[in-house]
PDB file of C-alpha atoms in Angstrom:
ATOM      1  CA  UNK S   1     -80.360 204.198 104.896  1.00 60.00           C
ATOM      2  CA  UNK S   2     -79.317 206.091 101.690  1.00 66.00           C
ATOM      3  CA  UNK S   3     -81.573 207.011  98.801  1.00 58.00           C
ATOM      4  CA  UNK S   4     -80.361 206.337  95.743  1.00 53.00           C
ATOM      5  CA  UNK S   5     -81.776 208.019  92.277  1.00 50.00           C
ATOM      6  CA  UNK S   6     -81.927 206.001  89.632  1.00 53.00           C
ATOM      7  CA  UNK S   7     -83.922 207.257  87.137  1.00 49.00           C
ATOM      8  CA  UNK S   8     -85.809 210.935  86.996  1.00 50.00           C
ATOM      9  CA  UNK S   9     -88.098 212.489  84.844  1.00 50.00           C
ATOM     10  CA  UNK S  10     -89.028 209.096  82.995  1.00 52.00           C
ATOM     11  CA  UNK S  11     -91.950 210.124  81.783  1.00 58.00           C
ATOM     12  CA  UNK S  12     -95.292 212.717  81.672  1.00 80.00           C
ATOM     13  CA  UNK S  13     -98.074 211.005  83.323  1.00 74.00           C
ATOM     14  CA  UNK S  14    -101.341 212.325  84.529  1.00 67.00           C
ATOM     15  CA  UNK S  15    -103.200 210.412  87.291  1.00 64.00           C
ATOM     16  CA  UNK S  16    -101.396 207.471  87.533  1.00 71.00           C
ATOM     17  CA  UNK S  17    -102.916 205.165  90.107  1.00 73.00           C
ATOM     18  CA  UNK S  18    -101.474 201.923  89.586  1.00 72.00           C
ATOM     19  CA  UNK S  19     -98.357 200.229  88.330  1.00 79.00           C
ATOM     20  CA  UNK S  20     -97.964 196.892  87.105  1.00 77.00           C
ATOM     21  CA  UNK S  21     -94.231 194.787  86.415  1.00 81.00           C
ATOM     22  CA  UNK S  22     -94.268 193.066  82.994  1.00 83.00           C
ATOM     23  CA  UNK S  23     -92.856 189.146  83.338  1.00 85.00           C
ATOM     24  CA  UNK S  24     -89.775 190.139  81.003  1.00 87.00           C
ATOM     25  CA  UNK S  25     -89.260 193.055  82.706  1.00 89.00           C
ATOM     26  CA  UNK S  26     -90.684 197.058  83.031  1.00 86.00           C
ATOM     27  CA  UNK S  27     -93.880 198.114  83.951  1.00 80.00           C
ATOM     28  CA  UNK S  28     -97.002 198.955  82.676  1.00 75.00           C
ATOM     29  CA  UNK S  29     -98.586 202.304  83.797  1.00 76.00           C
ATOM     30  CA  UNK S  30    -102.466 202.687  83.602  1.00 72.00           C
ATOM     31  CA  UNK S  31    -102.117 206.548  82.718  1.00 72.00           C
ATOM     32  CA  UNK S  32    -105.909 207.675  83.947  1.00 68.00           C
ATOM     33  CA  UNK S  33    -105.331 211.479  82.322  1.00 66.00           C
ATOM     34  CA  UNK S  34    -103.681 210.338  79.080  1.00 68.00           C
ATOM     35  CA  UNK S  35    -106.205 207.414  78.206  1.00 67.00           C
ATOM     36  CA  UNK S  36    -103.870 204.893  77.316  1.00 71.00           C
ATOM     37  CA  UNK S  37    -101.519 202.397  78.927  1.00 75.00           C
ATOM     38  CA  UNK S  38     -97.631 203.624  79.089  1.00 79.00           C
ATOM     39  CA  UNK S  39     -94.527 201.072  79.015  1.00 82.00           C
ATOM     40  CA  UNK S  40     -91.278 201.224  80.358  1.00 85.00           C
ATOM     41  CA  UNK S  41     -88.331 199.284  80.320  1.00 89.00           C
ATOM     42  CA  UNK S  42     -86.494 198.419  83.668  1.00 88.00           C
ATOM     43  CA  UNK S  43     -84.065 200.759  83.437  1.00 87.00           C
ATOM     44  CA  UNK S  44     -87.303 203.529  83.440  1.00 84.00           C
ATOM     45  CA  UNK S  45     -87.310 204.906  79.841  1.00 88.00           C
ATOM     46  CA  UNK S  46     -90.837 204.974  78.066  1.00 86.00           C
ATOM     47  CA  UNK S  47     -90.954 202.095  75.504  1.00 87.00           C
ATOM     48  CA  UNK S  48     -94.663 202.976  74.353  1.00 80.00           C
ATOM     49  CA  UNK S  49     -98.052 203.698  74.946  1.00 80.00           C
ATOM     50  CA  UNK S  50    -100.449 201.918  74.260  1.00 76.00           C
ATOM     51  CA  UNK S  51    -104.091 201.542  73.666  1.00 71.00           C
ATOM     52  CA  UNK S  52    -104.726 205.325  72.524  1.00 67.00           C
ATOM     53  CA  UNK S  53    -108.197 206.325  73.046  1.00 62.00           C
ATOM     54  CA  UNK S  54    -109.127 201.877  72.829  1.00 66.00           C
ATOM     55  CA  UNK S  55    -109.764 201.901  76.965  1.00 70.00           C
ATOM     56  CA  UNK S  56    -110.784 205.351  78.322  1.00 73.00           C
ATOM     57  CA  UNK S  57    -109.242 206.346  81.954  1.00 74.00           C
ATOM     58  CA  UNK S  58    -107.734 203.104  82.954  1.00 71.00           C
ATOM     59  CA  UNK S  59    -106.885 202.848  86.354  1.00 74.00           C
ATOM     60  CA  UNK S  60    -106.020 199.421  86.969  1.00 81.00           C
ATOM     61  CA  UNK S  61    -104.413 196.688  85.061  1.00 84.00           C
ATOM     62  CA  UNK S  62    -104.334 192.708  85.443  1.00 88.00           C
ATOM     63  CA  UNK S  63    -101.420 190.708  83.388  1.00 88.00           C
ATOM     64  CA  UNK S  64    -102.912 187.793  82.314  1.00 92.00           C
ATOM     65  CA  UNK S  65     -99.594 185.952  80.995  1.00 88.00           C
ATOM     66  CA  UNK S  66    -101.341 185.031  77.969  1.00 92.00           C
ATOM     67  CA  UNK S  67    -100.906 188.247  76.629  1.00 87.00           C
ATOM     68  CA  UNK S  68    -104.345 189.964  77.297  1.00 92.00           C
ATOM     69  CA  UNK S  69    -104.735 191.785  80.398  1.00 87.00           C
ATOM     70  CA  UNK S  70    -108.216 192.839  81.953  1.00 90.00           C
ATOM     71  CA  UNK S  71    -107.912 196.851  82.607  1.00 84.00           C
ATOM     72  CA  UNK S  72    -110.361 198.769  84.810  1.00 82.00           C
ATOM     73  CA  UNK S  73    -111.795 201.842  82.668  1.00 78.00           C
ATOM     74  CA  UNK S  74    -112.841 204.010  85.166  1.00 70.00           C
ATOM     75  CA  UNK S  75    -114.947 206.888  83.894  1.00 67.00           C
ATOM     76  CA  UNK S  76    -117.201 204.521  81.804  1.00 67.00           C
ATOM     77  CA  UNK S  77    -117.675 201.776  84.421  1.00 77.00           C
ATOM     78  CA  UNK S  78    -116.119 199.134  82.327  1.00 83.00           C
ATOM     79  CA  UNK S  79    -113.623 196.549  82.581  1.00 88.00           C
ATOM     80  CA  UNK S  80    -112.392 195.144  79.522  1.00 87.00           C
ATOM     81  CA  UNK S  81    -109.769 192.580  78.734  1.00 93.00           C
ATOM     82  CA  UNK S  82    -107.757 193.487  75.613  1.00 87.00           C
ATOM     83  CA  UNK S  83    -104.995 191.913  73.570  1.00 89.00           C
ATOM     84  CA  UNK S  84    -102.151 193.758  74.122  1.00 83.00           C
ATOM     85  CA  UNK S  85    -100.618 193.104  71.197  1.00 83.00           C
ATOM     86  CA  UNK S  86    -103.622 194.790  68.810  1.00 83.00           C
ATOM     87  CA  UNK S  87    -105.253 196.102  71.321  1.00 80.00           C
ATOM     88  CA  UNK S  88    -108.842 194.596  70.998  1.00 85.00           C
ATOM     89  CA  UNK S  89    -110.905 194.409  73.054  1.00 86.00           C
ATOM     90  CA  UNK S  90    -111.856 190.697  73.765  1.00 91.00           C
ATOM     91  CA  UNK S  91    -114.543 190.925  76.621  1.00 91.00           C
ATOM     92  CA  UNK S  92    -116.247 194.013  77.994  1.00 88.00           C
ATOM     93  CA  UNK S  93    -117.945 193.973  81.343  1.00 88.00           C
ATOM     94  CA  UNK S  94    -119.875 196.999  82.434  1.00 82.00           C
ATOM     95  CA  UNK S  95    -120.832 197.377  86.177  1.00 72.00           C
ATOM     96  CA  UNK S  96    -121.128 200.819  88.135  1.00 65.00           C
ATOM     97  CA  UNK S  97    -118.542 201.451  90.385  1.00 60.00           C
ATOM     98  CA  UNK S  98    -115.251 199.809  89.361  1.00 62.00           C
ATOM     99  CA  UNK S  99    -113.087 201.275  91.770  1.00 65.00           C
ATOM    100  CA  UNK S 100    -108.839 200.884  91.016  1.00 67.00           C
ATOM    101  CA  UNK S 101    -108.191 197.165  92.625  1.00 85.00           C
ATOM    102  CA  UNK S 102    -107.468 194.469  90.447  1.00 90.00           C
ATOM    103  CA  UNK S 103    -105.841 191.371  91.438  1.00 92.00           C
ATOM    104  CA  UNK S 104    -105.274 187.621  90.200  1.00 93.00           C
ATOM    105  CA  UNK S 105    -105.003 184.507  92.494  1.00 95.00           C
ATOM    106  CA  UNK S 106    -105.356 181.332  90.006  1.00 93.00           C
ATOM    107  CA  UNK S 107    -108.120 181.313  87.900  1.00 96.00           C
ATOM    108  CA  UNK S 108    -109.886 184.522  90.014  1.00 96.00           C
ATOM    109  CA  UNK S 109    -110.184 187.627  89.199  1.00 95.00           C
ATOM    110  CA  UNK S 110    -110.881 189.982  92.224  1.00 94.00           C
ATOM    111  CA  UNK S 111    -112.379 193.362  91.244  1.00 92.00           C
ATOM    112  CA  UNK S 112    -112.607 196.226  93.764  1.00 88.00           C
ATOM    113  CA  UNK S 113    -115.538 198.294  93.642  1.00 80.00           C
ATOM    114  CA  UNK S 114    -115.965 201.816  95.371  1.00 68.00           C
ATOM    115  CA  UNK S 115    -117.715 200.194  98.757  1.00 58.00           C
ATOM    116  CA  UNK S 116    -121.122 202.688  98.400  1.00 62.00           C
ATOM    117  CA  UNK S 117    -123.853 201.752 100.606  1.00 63.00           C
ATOM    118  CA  UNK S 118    -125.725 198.763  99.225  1.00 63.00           C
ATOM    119  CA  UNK S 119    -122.346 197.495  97.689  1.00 69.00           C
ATOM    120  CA  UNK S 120    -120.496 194.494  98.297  1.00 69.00           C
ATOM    121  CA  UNK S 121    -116.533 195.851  97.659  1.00 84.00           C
ATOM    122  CA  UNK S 122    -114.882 192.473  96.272  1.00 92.00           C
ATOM    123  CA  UNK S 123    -116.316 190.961  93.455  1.00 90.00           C
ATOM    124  CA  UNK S 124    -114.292 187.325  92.406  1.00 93.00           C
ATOM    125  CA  UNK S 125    -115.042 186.535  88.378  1.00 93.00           C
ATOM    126  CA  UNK S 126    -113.347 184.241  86.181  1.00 96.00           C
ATOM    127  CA  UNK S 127    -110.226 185.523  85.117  1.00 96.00           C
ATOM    128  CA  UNK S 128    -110.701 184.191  81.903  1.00 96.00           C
ATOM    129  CA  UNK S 129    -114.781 184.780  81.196  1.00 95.00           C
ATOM    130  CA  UNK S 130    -115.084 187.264  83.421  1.00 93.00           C
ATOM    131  CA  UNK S 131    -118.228 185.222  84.923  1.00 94.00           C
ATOM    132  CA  UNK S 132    -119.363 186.142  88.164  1.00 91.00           C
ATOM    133  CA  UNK S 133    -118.397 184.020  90.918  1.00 94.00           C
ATOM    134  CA  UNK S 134    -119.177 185.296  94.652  1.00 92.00           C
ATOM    135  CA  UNK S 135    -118.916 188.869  96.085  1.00 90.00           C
ATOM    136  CA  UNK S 136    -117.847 189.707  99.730  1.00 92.00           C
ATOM    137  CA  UNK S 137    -117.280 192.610 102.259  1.00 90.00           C
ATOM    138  CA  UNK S 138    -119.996 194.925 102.744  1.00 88.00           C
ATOM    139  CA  UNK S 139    -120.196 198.640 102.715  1.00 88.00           C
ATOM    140  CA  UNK S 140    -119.870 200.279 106.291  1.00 89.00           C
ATOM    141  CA  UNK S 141    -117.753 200.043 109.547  1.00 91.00           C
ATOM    142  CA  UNK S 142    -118.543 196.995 111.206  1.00 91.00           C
ATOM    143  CA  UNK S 143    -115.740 193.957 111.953  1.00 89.00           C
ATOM    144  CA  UNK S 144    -116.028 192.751 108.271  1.00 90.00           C
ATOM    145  CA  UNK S 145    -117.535 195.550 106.731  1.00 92.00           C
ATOM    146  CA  UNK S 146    -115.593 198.117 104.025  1.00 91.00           C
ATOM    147  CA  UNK S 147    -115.557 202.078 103.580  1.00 87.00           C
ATOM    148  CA  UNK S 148    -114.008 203.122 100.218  1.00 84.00           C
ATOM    149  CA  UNK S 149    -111.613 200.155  99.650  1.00 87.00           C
ATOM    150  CA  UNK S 150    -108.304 202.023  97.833  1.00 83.00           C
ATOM    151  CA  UNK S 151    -106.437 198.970  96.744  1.00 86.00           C
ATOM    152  CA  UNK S 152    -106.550 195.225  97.796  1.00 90.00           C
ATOM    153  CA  UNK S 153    -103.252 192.229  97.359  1.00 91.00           C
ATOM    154  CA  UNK S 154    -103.735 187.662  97.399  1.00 95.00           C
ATOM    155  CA  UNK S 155    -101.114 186.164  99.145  1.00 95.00           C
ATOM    156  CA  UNK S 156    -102.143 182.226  99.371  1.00 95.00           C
ATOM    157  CA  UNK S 157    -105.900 181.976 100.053  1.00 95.00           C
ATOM    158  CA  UNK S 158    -105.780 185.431 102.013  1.00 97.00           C
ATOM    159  CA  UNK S 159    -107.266 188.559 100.290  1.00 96.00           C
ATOM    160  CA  UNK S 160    -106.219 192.005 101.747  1.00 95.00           C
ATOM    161  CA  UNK S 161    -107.840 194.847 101.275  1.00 94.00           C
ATOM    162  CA  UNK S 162    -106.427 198.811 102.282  1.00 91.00           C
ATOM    163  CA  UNK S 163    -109.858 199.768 104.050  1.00 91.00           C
ATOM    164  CA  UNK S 164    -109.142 203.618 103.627  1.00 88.00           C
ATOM    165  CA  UNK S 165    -111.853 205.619 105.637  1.00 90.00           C
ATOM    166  CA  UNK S 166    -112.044 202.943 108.427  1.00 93.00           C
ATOM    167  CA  UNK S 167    -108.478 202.953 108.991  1.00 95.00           C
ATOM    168  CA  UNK S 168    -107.573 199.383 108.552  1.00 95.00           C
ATOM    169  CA  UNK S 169    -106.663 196.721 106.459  1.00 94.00           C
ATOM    170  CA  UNK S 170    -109.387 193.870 106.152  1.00 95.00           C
ATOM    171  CA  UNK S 171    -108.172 189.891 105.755  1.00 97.00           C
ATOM    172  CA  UNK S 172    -110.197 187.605 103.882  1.00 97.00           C
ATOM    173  CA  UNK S 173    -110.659 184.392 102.751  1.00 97.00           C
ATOM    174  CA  UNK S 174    -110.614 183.859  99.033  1.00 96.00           C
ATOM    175  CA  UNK S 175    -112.075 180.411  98.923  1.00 96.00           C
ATOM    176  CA  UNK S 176    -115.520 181.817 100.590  1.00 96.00           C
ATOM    177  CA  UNK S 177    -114.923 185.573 101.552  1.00 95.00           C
ATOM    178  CA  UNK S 178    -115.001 185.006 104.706  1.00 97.00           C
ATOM    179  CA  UNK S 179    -113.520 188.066 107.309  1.00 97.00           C
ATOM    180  CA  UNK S 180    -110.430 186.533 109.006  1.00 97.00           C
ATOM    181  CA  UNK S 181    -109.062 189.823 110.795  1.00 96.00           C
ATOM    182  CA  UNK S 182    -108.658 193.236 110.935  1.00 95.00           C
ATOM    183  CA  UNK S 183    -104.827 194.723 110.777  1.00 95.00           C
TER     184      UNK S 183
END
């Protein structure tokens, strides 16, 4: 029942909005306001940024374990998988109304999209093309239905999504998209 500070003041960020644990270790940071991708070490101190002014306003970030990642640029509508070693940019995907949800189950890639009216919210691509694949849960507040999705998790064949203005958190299927609950 005690909290414990380890680390303050590890870095200057400006809009972060996601946070994602490198395989050896750290996390990455998706800095929105600084236009780049920060690094830290586990212990918290900044390693690097990276990706200066190569992916404007990320918000999210997929590790790929190959060592590209797919990044959500928010302001241009984009999401781009880049090298993270040189920082190119190896596909580009443009689509209004990335939102900040990323996540990988397999060979999936579920994106996250704002949930406007006329909107599905989850789109599953490839996670290595990109391809489109199937989209599920609808914009509105209906059993099955979204209202500006925040953030979204796979655990087994079960997508969850944080279903912010309806209050809820919506259970998928991944296989199909089909709505298995509301939490």
């Amino acid at each position: 029942g005690q909290l414990h500070v380890v680390h303050t003041g590890i870095g200057s960020f400006r809009y972060p909005q996601h946070a994602t644990p490198r395989p050896e270790g750290g996390v990455l940071v998706p800095d929105y306001g600084h236009f780049y991708l920060q690094q830290y070490s586990t212990q918290g101190q900044h390693e690097a940024d990276l990706f200066e002014d190569f992916v404007n306003t990320p918000c999210a970030l997929a590790l790929m374990g190959d060592g590209t990642a797919w990044v959500i640029a928010s302001d241009d509508d984009e999401l781009v998988r880049v090298n993270l070693t040189t920082g190119a940019r190896l596909i580009e995907l443009s689509r209004e109304g990335f939102a900040n949800g990323l996540a990988l189950a397999g060979d999936a890639l579920l994106v996250l999209s704002e949930g406007e009216p006329g909107r599905t919210c989850v789109a599953v691509l490839s996670a290595e093309t990109g391809d489109f694949r199937f989209s599920f849960g609808e914009f509105g507040s209906d059993d099955a239905q979204l209202r500006a999705p925040e953030s979204l998790t796979v655990h087994g064949d079960l997508v969850y999504v944080a279903d912010m203005c309806n209050h809820r958190i919506q259970v998928y299927q991944l296989s199909d998209g089909r709505h298995v609950r509301s939490i």
